[in-house]
Amino acid sequence: MKGWSGRYLYIDLASPDKLKFVNIPQEDLVKFVGGRGLAVKLLWDLNKPGVDPLTPENHLILAVGPLTGYPLPSSGKMVVASKSPLTGGYGDGNIGTRAAVELRRSGFDAVVIKGRAPKPSILVLDRGKVSLEDGSEYWGLTTDETEVRLKKRFGEDSAVLSIGPAGENLVRYATVISEFGRSAGRPGMGAVMGSKNLKAIVIRGQEEPEPFNREELVKLGAEAYRKVKESPGYEFWCRQGTMATIEWSQKNSCLPTYNFSEGVFDAWESIDGYIMESMKVRVKACPYCNMPCGNVVKYVTSTDKGEAELDYENVAMLGSNIGLAPLNKVAHINLMADRYGIDTISLGNVLGYVMELSEKGLISERVEWGDYSKIKELVEQIAYRRGFGDLLAEGVMRIASKIGGDAPKYAVHVKGLEVSAYDCHAAPGMALAYATSPIGAHHKDSWFIAREVRMGRLDYLPEKAEGVAWLQNIRGGMFESLTTCRLPWVEVGLDLDYYPKLLTAATGYTYTWEVIHEVANRIYTLIRAFWVREYAVAEVRWTYEQDLPPVKWFTQPLTKGPFKGVKLDLDKYMVMLRHYYKVRGWNEDGVPKEETLRKLGLDFAIGTLKQLGVQLS
Ligand code: PTT
Ligand code: SF4
């Protein structure tokens, strides 16, 4: 077998001496490719249906793909996946870090972690040797302190993934952090690690698996690197990276503002890409990337100073969405989130939500829009689950149900995952993309708004549903399984046709576009089957209602900007949603049909779902 290692490491933290090296059937590798595809297959097979995500029985999976770590753009990415403690469904995140490359060089396509260590621990994969080390001295440290100390102990050439206090304290939207500003697993992958008493994973590999056709792979990779550099958008991308999206979102009235009440923010120019450029001190890149976008700024406020790596999502959610400006204050909150290991997107939602509840008198706690010192206090309370922070650490969905009354009307989430940074009052296609994303409301699978701006914002066309599914297949199906960064294609227009060719050169299997779409359809359908299974065990019937965007976008129109007065229309949205189900081969409730499961080679899911009483027609 070429291009893959062909096995995964299985470790139960309660008995680490019994670790296993498990061969992966070649058929599974070809059918699921790697990364997210491999992760969902392993989760389906290994997780007992209905397992509580924060118990030892849940599995945490790190997975790379057949392009990870080869010399081609931008191949230093990996997937971290598990059953999510925030949503109760499938959860994952994609992180750019040397840990991806080192894992690939360790001789595994995935690492599967079960159980709970009796005391805080560090999992070490060091050039073929696997061990579980005492991590007590690191428990309580922030992610940056942990990484610095672990590198001192295990060598500067080792790569580190760690959790901060938020993961330790089981904040439901805690993430896994690497390299002081790379974050993975919005739906609480850090909390899953914390529940296992696993403070960090240290990886140092030796040799990558041999590709099927190295000469072709290197040739295509070199050509693609050159095309990236020659792109007309290259220079500006290297200046602003994702931060240019602040201006774009403001102009297109989708910049999340005041808990997704508006799409424009009066102070947007004080948090935009040009301000970021004036504060920038250096740029960081993921491994094997020649279009670096990790913009690190130096900031000073009247009380704080430091350096933080900024991205659009972070700045929109911790800026306009909570009424905070200028950028130096936003940068400090971003840094706090990275150090504690909290997802910035969910954090910005939670803070915006309690600000709106406070404004409407629905909670007794006073939290004003943009109140910098109160925000800092709350972020710390969340990370340590102190006082009011204990409720906020549960995420928007649970806060809403705890408070009750009118509170759920203002809760912005899908399936429990808070919405990322695009307001959808005037973007029905993007709303559909959030509502059908396989992890809850995240833009990574289908950034449909960029197309919607070109094709018309206010239509509810069936073509939009088809476009959402197509984009999901490319972004969430192909890129998440390869695993490489999608931004060379999205941002500087690298020809998509490189990817099937690279995949074929790496593995020796002919991956045509038809095959790639079939793989992606298989992955989306198995992820959906996983959600349906978990809901069925909890005796909750899966219906189309799980695929509705936040109610706020249907009920409270925008009050400013070019789309003033606009809100979503439920009847028209339902027409798009039904068309989306048809495209995917799912029934009117959004459940995969038996014939679809068979067609995609997912027959193994049919019996389980039927036994649970799920209708597959
Ligand atoms: C991703 C999500 C994003 S998406 C951002 S900014 W973005 C937020 N970043 C956070 C952060 O930082 N710190 C923190 N404490 N929480 C954060 N939460 C948010 O997490 C990221 C880049 C970006 S920057 C994007 S769009 C692209 N995402 C890719 C993807 O998903 N897949 C893929 N194949 N390629 C991608 N390339 C780009 O990578 P999650 P990263 Mg992240 C500080 O992990 O869980 O998927 O959530 O991965 O290494 O930080 O790179 O405007
Ligand atoms: Fe990482 Fe940015 Fe390069 Fe993608 S474009 S690999 S996120 S540095």
XYZ file of C-alpha atoms and ligand atoms in Angstrom:
677
model
C 0.000 0.000 0.000
C 1.386 3.444 -0.955
C 0.452 6.900 0.301
C -1.137 5.596 3.502
C 0.527 3.997 6.514
C -2.300 1.470 6.653
C -2.736 1.334 10.407
C -3.830 3.279 13.445
C -2.621 3.409 17.006
C -5.259 2.453 19.593
C -4.613 3.397 23.179
C -6.815 3.030 26.238
C -5.455 5.559 28.733
C -6.595 3.365 31.622
C -4.261 0.575 30.487
C -1.616 2.173 28.253
C 0.627 -0.903 28.258
C -1.999 -2.726 26.183
C -1.798 -0.380 23.221
C -2.585 -1.824 19.804
C -1.407 -1.183 16.280
C -4.457 -1.916 14.168
C -4.366 -2.520 10.424
C -6.955 -0.537 8.498
C -8.656 -2.491 5.702
C -7.396 -1.126 2.411
C -10.998 -0.874 1.236
C -11.777 1.585 4.040
C -8.791 3.766 3.140
C -9.779 3.903 -0.509
C -13.438 4.580 0.318
C -12.910 7.115 3.117
C -9.466 8.493 2.067
C -8.308 9.844 5.457
C -8.780 12.739 7.926
C -12.498 13.300 8.503
C -13.513 10.303 6.357
C -11.399 7.913 8.365
C -12.406 9.577 11.649
C -16.147 9.143 11.123
C -15.715 5.527 10.040
C -13.665 4.786 13.163
C -16.135 6.607 15.411
C -19.052 4.699 13.907
C -17.258 1.378 14.417
C -15.658 1.981 17.813
C -18.009 4.243 19.779
C -20.812 2.451 21.571
C -24.043 4.115 20.348
C -25.280 6.772 22.750
C -22.056 7.103 24.713
C -21.752 10.213 26.895
C -19.039 12.332 25.173
C -17.319 13.222 28.445
C -16.970 9.642 29.688
C -13.999 7.305 29.136
C -15.939 5.254 26.547
C -15.922 8.094 24.032
C -13.030 7.972 21.539
C -10.879 10.945 20.568
C -9.352 10.622 17.115
C -6.447 12.401 15.450
C -6.366 11.671 11.723
C -4.218 12.673 8.765
C -4.745 11.975 5.071
C -2.731 10.717 2.101
C -1.517 14.218 1.171
C -0.558 15.382 4.665
C 3.094 16.311 4.987
C 4.107 15.842 1.347
C 5.776 18.792 -0.433
C 2.653 20.355 -1.936
C 0.463 23.312 -0.959
C -0.456 23.526 2.044
C -0.240 20.050 3.453
C 0.422 20.549 7.185
C -3.135 19.927 8.407
C -4.889 17.292 10.497
C -8.342 16.479 11.849
C -9.265 16.117 15.529
C -12.628 14.376 15.951
C -14.925 12.863 18.552
C -18.525 12.717 19.664
C -19.122 16.302 20.740
C -20.021 17.294 24.305
C -21.529 20.509 22.908
C -23.871 18.990 20.329
C -24.132 15.279 21.133
C -23.358 14.531 17.478
C -20.287 14.163 15.279
C -17.668 16.850 15.992
C -14.324 17.704 14.464
C -11.874 20.476 13.679
C -8.977 20.979 11.316
C -5.661 22.307 12.570
C -2.515 23.461 10.811
C 0.472 22.387 12.878
C 3.737 20.479 12.735
C 1.944 17.833 14.793
C 0.141 16.849 11.568
C 3.414 16.236 9.766
C 4.970 14.447 12.732
C 1.931 12.187 13.083
C 2.179 11.317 9.412
C 5.830 10.434 9.965
C 4.986 8.263 12.961
C 3.605 5.480 10.799
C -0.089 5.942 11.609
C -3.012 7.292 9.627
C -4.800 7.912 12.904
C -4.446 7.783 16.661
C -7.525 6.590 18.569
C -7.678 7.423 22.265
C -10.126 5.850 24.699
C -10.429 5.717 28.479
C -9.318 8.056 31.214
C -5.858 8.193 32.684
C -5.842 7.846 36.487
C -3.902 11.131 36.764
C -3.092 14.049 34.427
C -0.988 12.628 31.607
C 0.937 13.337 28.429
C 0.753 10.951 25.473
C 4.143 10.762 23.774
C 4.718 9.336 20.291
C 8.462 9.537 19.843
C 10.017 7.997 16.735
C 8.069 4.756 16.929
C 7.885 4.540 20.739
C 4.569 5.248 22.463
C 4.300 6.090 26.162
C 1.977 7.737 28.652
C 3.906 10.095 30.939
C 2.909 11.803 34.165
C 1.532 15.240 33.301
C 0.573 16.441 36.794
C 3.109 19.268 36.769
C 1.439 20.783 33.664
C -2.193 20.544 34.845
C -3.533 24.066 35.358
C -1.066 25.685 32.946
C -2.204 27.678 29.939
C -1.578 26.212 26.480
C 1.424 28.454 25.747
C 3.097 27.648 29.074
C 2.432 23.943 28.498
C 3.896 23.951 24.996
C 7.042 25.841 26.028
C 7.702 23.447 28.913
C 6.984 20.290 26.930
C 9.287 21.335 24.116
C 12.025 21.981 26.652
C 11.490 18.468 28.022
C 10.976 16.494 24.799
C 13.036 18.551 22.368
C 12.380 21.649 20.262
C 11.806 19.418 17.236
C 8.795 17.734 18.830
C 5.291 18.965 18.078
C 2.721 19.614 20.792
C -1.087 19.616 20.970
C -2.419 20.703 24.354
C -5.455 21.880 26.278
C -5.696 24.809 28.663
C -7.762 25.294 31.815
C -10.975 25.363 29.730
C -10.394 21.809 28.481
C -9.447 20.652 31.975
C -12.658 22.166 33.376
C -14.793 20.605 30.627
C -15.973 23.849 29.062
C -18.182 22.432 26.307
C -16.520 24.527 23.606
C -12.907 24.038 24.709
C -10.474 23.360 21.854
C -7.074 21.754 21.343
C -4.290 24.311 20.753
C -0.907 24.092 19.044
C 1.874 26.546 18.242
C 0.392 29.371 20.345
C -2.536 30.233 18.105
C -3.704 27.280 16.077
C -6.919 25.797 17.379
C -8.817 22.615 16.566
C -12.186 21.212 17.300
C -14.795 23.896 17.859
C -17.381 21.402 19.180
C -15.476 20.742 22.407
C -12.596 18.490 21.367
C -10.548 20.117 24.178
C -13.169 19.088 26.736
C -13.034 15.488 25.478
C -9.250 15.559 26.017
C -9.785 17.047 29.495
C -12.308 14.335 30.386
C -9.568 11.797 29.623
C -7.091 13.531 31.950
C -4.957 14.074 28.868
C -3.168 17.417 29.083
C -1.115 17.121 25.918
C 0.077 14.957 23.053
C 3.718 15.228 22.014
C 4.713 13.841 18.613
C 8.042 13.336 16.882
C 8.057 11.105 13.834
C 10.736 9.771 11.538
C 9.668 8.934 8.013
C 6.637 9.627 5.877
C 4.988 6.781 3.964
C 6.300 6.339 0.442
C 3.932 7.742 -2.192
C 2.921 5.657 -5.199
C 4.593 8.010 -7.683
C 6.989 10.371 -5.931
C 8.291 11.938 -9.101
C 4.791 12.897 -10.272
C 3.796 14.083 -6.795
C 6.851 16.326 -6.468
C 6.403 17.683 -9.994
C 2.721 18.510 -9.432
C 3.483 19.953 -5.987
C 6.214 22.253 -7.350
C 3.960 23.426 -10.153
C 1.127 24.138 -7.715
C 3.456 26.107 -5.391
C 4.487 28.221 -8.383
C 0.862 28.855 -9.413
C 0.031 29.975 -5.871
C 2.859 32.532 -5.955
C 1.939 33.764 -9.418
C -1.691 34.415 -8.439
C -2.768 38.081 -8.713
C -4.260 37.857 -5.205
C -1.079 36.483 -3.624
C 0.538 39.694 -2.401
C -2.604 41.061 -0.730
C -3.363 37.662 0.820
C 0.101 37.655 2.414
C -0.581 41.140 3.761
C -4.018 40.622 5.295
C -4.914 36.915 5.140
C -8.404 36.179 6.441
C -8.568 39.657 8.050
C -9.515 41.218 4.694
C -12.921 39.594 5.235
C -13.901 42.222 7.848
C -14.211 44.861 5.114
C -15.848 42.373 2.712
C -18.443 41.318 5.284
C -19.215 44.920 6.252
C -19.708 45.866 2.590
C -21.930 42.828 2.046
C -23.865 43.338 5.257
C -23.026 40.003 6.850
C -20.568 41.075 9.564
C -22.058 39.555 12.752
C -22.996 42.466 14.975
C -24.633 42.608 18.416
C -25.348 38.898 18.653
C -26.232 38.499 14.986
C -28.845 41.270 15.140
C -27.224 43.287 12.323
C -24.845 42.741 9.413
C -22.975 46.036 9.712
C -20.908 47.497 12.545
C -20.346 51.251 12.927
C -16.774 50.824 14.227
C -15.714 48.228 11.617
C -12.757 50.313 10.420
C -11.159 50.099 13.860
C -11.001 46.275 13.658
C -10.269 45.705 9.957
C -7.351 44.280 7.990
C -5.626 47.657 7.532
C -5.543 48.303 11.284
C -4.216 44.771 11.683
C -1.435 45.550 9.152
C -0.415 48.595 11.203
C -0.022 46.380 14.299
C 1.546 43.370 12.575
C 4.946 42.211 13.817
C 5.331 38.921 11.967
C 3.578 36.229 10.021
C 3.343 32.511 10.747
C 2.576 29.666 8.372
C 1.398 26.104 8.737
C 3.945 23.518 7.539
C 4.473 23.270 3.768
C 2.556 26.502 3.130
C 3.916 29.231 0.843
C 1.029 31.674 1.377
C 1.346 32.371 5.118
C -1.709 33.881 6.816
C -0.932 33.646 10.527
C -0.835 37.376 11.232
C 0.708 38.116 14.611
C 0.099 41.611 16.026
C 1.550 43.449 18.982
C -1.091 45.242 21.043
C -1.255 47.580 24.009
C -4.374 48.650 25.951
C -4.462 50.741 29.132
C -4.285 47.506 31.162
C -2.806 44.823 28.910
C -0.187 44.178 26.295
C 0.988 41.198 24.312
C 1.117 39.475 20.944
C -1.786 37.609 19.348
C -2.436 35.793 16.071
C -5.578 37.180 14.437
C -8.070 35.691 11.993
C -11.341 37.017 10.605
C -13.592 34.713 12.603
C -11.903 35.582 15.873
C -12.038 39.317 15.303
C -15.627 39.384 14.045
C -16.929 37.226 16.891
C -14.922 38.928 19.649
C -15.284 42.368 18.037
C -18.451 43.415 16.201
C -20.576 40.576 17.592
C -20.016 41.761 21.155
C -19.680 45.472 20.320
C -15.967 45.517 21.199
C -13.445 47.821 19.485
C -10.745 48.790 18.675
C -8.550 45.912 17.569
C -6.046 46.042 20.453
C -8.798 45.066 22.926
C -10.125 42.337 20.614
C -6.570 40.978 20.247
C -6.244 40.620 24.011
C -9.505 38.655 24.323
C -8.343 36.472 21.402
C -5.088 35.775 23.226
C -6.961 34.889 26.433
C -9.054 32.382 24.440
C -5.932 30.785 22.942
C -4.171 30.565 26.284
C -7.193 29.067 28.078
C -8.043 26.904 25.051
C -11.561 28.214 24.323
C -13.130 28.386 20.866
C -13.295 32.066 19.890
C -16.423 31.627 17.762
C -18.536 30.011 20.455
C -17.080 32.408 23.022
C -18.135 35.426 20.938
C -21.611 33.916 20.618
C -21.951 33.201 24.321
C -20.808 36.713 25.274
C -23.045 38.353 22.635
C -25.974 36.245 23.797
C -25.696 37.228 27.460
C -25.232 40.871 26.435
C -28.507 40.715 24.509
C -30.278 38.878 27.346
C -28.997 41.501 29.756
C -30.144 44.347 27.509
C -33.613 42.795 27.266
C -33.801 42.285 31.030
C -34.013 38.494 30.692
C -31.162 37.900 33.166
C -30.259 39.795 36.333
C -26.507 39.942 35.519
C -25.510 43.294 33.937
C -23.290 42.783 30.875
C -23.006 45.817 28.563
C -22.031 45.617 24.889
C -18.276 46.054 24.492
C -17.517 46.346 28.233
C -13.850 45.322 28.046
C -13.173 44.671 31.724
C -16.443 42.739 32.195
C -15.613 40.633 29.109
C -12.184 39.760 30.531
C -13.770 38.815 33.850
C -16.316 36.554 32.109
C -13.721 34.835 29.910
C -11.753 33.910 33.011
C -14.895 32.763 34.832
C -15.793 30.560 31.854
C -12.345 28.936 31.659
C -12.437 28.044 35.361
C -16.220 27.528 35.523
C -16.446 30.079 38.334
C -19.697 31.869 39.296
C -21.770 32.947 36.263
C -19.039 31.413 34.056
C -20.181 27.928 35.043
C -23.452 28.436 33.131
C -21.733 30.229 30.241
C -19.308 27.300 29.861
C -22.303 25.195 28.775
C -22.765 27.049 25.464
C -25.683 28.986 24.010
C -28.149 26.078 23.587
C -27.939 25.004 27.212
C -27.915 28.599 28.523
C -31.146 29.194 26.587
C -32.908 26.163 27.971
C -31.717 26.884 31.529
C -32.978 30.476 31.433
C -36.152 29.604 29.527
C -38.959 32.103 28.863
C -38.082 34.306 25.864
C -34.354 33.475 26.013
C -34.376 30.781 23.255
C -35.623 33.397 20.739
C -32.197 35.062 20.789
C -30.016 31.942 20.859
C -27.837 31.687 17.745
C -26.779 28.090 17.144
C -27.567 25.024 15.022
C -27.719 21.612 16.726
C -25.926 23.207 19.694
C -22.891 24.574 17.824
C -22.744 28.358 17.813
C -22.801 30.079 14.410
C -19.534 31.286 12.844
C -19.028 34.804 11.578
C -21.546 35.431 8.758
C -24.936 36.983 9.470
C -27.639 35.290 7.368
C -30.716 37.518 7.602
C -30.108 38.258 3.917
C -28.309 35.063 2.889
C -30.678 32.071 2.689
C -28.113 29.879 0.934
C -25.523 30.489 3.657
C -28.233 29.832 6.266
C -28.819 26.456 4.588
C -25.061 25.819 4.640
C -24.953 26.420 8.407
C -28.080 24.387 9.018
C -26.810 21.332 7.123
C -23.137 21.514 8.150
C -22.141 18.112 9.554
C -20.886 19.493 12.892
C -23.452 22.246 13.584
C -23.214 25.854 12.461
C -19.707 26.199 11.029
C -18.729 27.781 7.722
C -15.921 25.391 6.921
C -17.988 22.948 4.872
C -19.711 25.464 2.674
C -18.770 29.153 2.561
C -21.724 29.698 0.315
C -22.100 33.392 1.019
C -19.206 34.208 -1.311
C -21.231 32.682 -4.179
C -24.478 34.163 -2.964
C -23.009 37.652 -3.216
C -22.448 36.932 -6.923
C -25.675 35.052 -7.711
C -28.176 37.191 -5.753
C -28.705 37.427 -2.048
C -32.427 37.172 -1.545
C -33.467 34.256 -3.788
C -34.311 30.810 -2.489
C -33.374 28.909 -5.632
C -32.948 25.123 -5.851
C -29.566 25.918 -7.458
C -28.513 27.305 -4.090
C -29.239 23.977 -2.402
C -27.235 22.196 -5.108
C -24.409 24.713 -4.705
C -24.316 24.195 -0.925
C -24.060 20.408 -1.377
C -21.370 20.748 -4.071
C -19.266 23.063 -1.908
C -19.677 20.752 1.074
C -18.373 17.878 -1.019
C -15.276 19.828 -2.039
C -14.460 21.629 1.202
C -15.798 19.263 3.855
C -15.528 16.034 1.874
C -12.337 16.341 -0.137
C -10.121 18.851 1.725
C -11.002 17.471 5.173
C -9.975 14.009 4.031
C -6.806 14.778 2.071
C -5.967 16.571 4.585
C -4.648 19.846 3.177
C -5.576 23.492 3.632
C -8.336 24.583 1.285
C -7.186 28.223 1.154
C -4.815 27.874 -1.849
C -7.989 27.111 -3.844
C -10.412 29.440 -2.022
C -8.209 32.492 -1.664
C -5.674 32.524 -4.487
C -7.521 30.386 -7.006
C -5.274 27.321 -7.283
C -6.899 25.032 -9.863
C -8.980 22.367 -8.089
C -7.889 19.799 -10.662
C -4.526 19.519 -8.897
C -6.112 17.636 -6.021
C -7.427 14.485 -7.750
C -4.112 14.291 -9.610
C -2.113 14.639 -6.394
C -4.274 12.074 -4.638
C -3.799 9.616 -7.480
C -0.029 10.184 -7.495
C 0.128 9.657 -3.728
C -1.988 6.505 -3.531
C -1.941 4.855 -6.956
C -5.762 4.752 -7.032
C -7.475 6.684 -9.781
C -9.449 9.402 -8.058
C -11.553 11.054 -10.750
C -13.976 13.844 -9.840
C -16.768 11.301 -9.925
C -14.976 9.148 -7.367
C -14.170 12.149 -5.173
C -17.821 13.198 -5.086
C -18.829 9.650 -4.248
C -16.331 9.623 -1.357
C -17.692 12.972 -0.142
C -21.325 11.802 -0.408
C -20.356 8.718 1.575
C -18.729 10.813 4.302
C -21.686 13.214 4.593
C -24.167 10.376 4.697
C -22.244 8.429 7.331
C -21.882 11.562 9.478
C -25.655 12.111 9.172
C -26.271 8.454 10.077
C -24.045 8.945 13.143
C -26.150 11.901 14.342
C -29.401 10.016 13.712
C -28.058 6.987 15.608
C -27.010 9.073 18.612
C -30.371 10.887 18.707
C -32.287 7.611 18.352
C -30.462 6.066 21.320
C -31.427 9.160 23.332
C -35.021 8.541 22.131
C -35.142 11.738 20.097
C -36.617 11.315 16.630
C -34.557 13.026 13.931
C -36.618 15.524 11.903
C -36.009 18.392 9.473
C -36.224 20.731 12.481
C -32.607 19.849 13.247
C -31.703 21.499 9.940
C -33.271 24.885 10.621
C -31.162 28.017 11.057
C -31.556 30.125 14.240
C -35.086 31.406 14.734
C -33.803 34.972 15.175
C -33.036 35.289 11.448
C -36.686 34.481 10.640
C -38.267 36.782 13.194
C -36.146 39.912 13.733
C -35.329 41.846 10.553
C -32.137 43.842 10.077
C -32.621 47.465 11.132
C -29.691 48.988 9.196
C -27.497 48.656 6.142
C -28.320 47.816 2.527
C -30.665 44.968 3.546
C -32.603 46.947 6.154
C -35.948 45.219 6.867
C -34.846 41.824 5.504
C -35.280 38.517 7.341
C -35.472 34.869 6.256
C -38.718 33.297 5.017
C -39.456 29.867 6.497
C -41.701 28.523 3.704
C -39.178 29.415 1.027
C -36.330 28.053 3.137
C -38.166 24.715 3.422
C -38.330 24.417 -0.368
C -34.526 24.733 -0.512
C -34.039 22.306 2.369
C -36.241 19.658 0.717
C -34.279 20.039 -2.490
C -31.041 19.639 -0.541
C -32.327 16.344 0.923
C -33.180 15.151 -2.568
C -29.667 15.945 -3.799
C -28.201 13.965 -0.893
C -30.614 11.009 -1.178
C -32.081 11.609 2.287
C -35.789 11.432 3.170
C -38.106 14.332 4.095
C -36.821 14.223 7.675
C -33.201 14.468 6.560
C -32.480 10.785 7.295
C -30.430 8.837 4.695
C -32.616 6.465 2.665
C -31.795 2.755 2.665
C -31.076 2.848 -1.069
C -28.616 5.719 -0.554
C -26.794 3.865 2.210
C -26.508 0.824 -0.066
C -25.392 2.831 -3.079
C -22.595 4.427 -1.056
C -21.384 1.143 0.435
C -22.697 2.011 3.898
C -24.815 -1.153 4.249
C -23.316 -1.737 7.691
C -25.320 1.242 9.042
C -28.715 -0.068 7.896
C -29.212 -2.764 10.520
C -28.173 -0.518 13.410
C -30.513 2.281 12.379
C -33.436 -0.076 11.755
C -32.951 -1.760 15.129
C -33.280 1.669 16.698
C -36.581 2.179 14.919
C -35.315 4.737 12.400
C -37.387 5.006 9.191
C -35.065 4.741 6.174
C -37.591 5.501 3.451
C -11.776 26.700 12.898
C -12.226 27.974 13.495
C -11.724 29.112 12.735
S -11.928 29.043 11.057
C -11.180 30.176 13.342
S -10.498 31.487 12.486
W -10.868 30.913 10.214
C -11.137 30.275 14.795
N -9.772 30.181 15.226
C -9.555 30.084 16.561
C -8.362 30.493 17.162
O -7.396 30.977 16.358
N -8.196 30.400 18.507
C -9.191 29.878 19.282
N -9.001 29.793 20.596
N -10.356 29.463 18.751
C -10.536 29.539 17.398
N -11.710 29.130 16.867
C -12.014 29.248 15.456
O -11.792 28.003 14.834
C -7.267 27.966 10.547
C -7.297 28.402 9.113
C -8.513 29.159 9.002
S -8.589 30.556 9.957
C -9.507 28.793 8.204
S -10.984 29.689 8.097
C -9.359 27.651 7.310
N -9.928 26.469 7.913
C -9.639 25.264 7.310
C -10.409 24.102 7.544
O -11.349 24.075 8.356
N -10.094 22.975 6.817
C -9.064 22.952 5.937
N -8.819 21.832 5.251
N -8.311 24.038 5.725
C -8.568 25.173 6.419
N -7.760 26.243 6.240
C -7.925 27.411 7.026
O -7.280 27.254 8.297
P -11.596 24.283 13.590
P -6.054 26.543 12.193
Mg -8.757 25.672 13.180
C -6.202 31.359 16.910
O -9.964 24.408 13.719
O -12.085 23.566 14.776
O -11.876 23.644 12.287
O -12.218 25.684 13.638
O -7.267 25.510 12.281
O -4.811 25.784 12.162
O -6.175 27.511 13.317
O -6.176 27.250 10.807
O -11.080 32.706 9.624
Fe -2.112 27.667 7.251
Fe -2.970 29.958 6.186
Fe -1.242 28.498 4.875
Fe -3.732 27.622 5.131
S -3.049 29.452 4.021
S -1.883 26.401 5.425
S -4.253 28.378 7.235
S -0.867 29.512 6.834
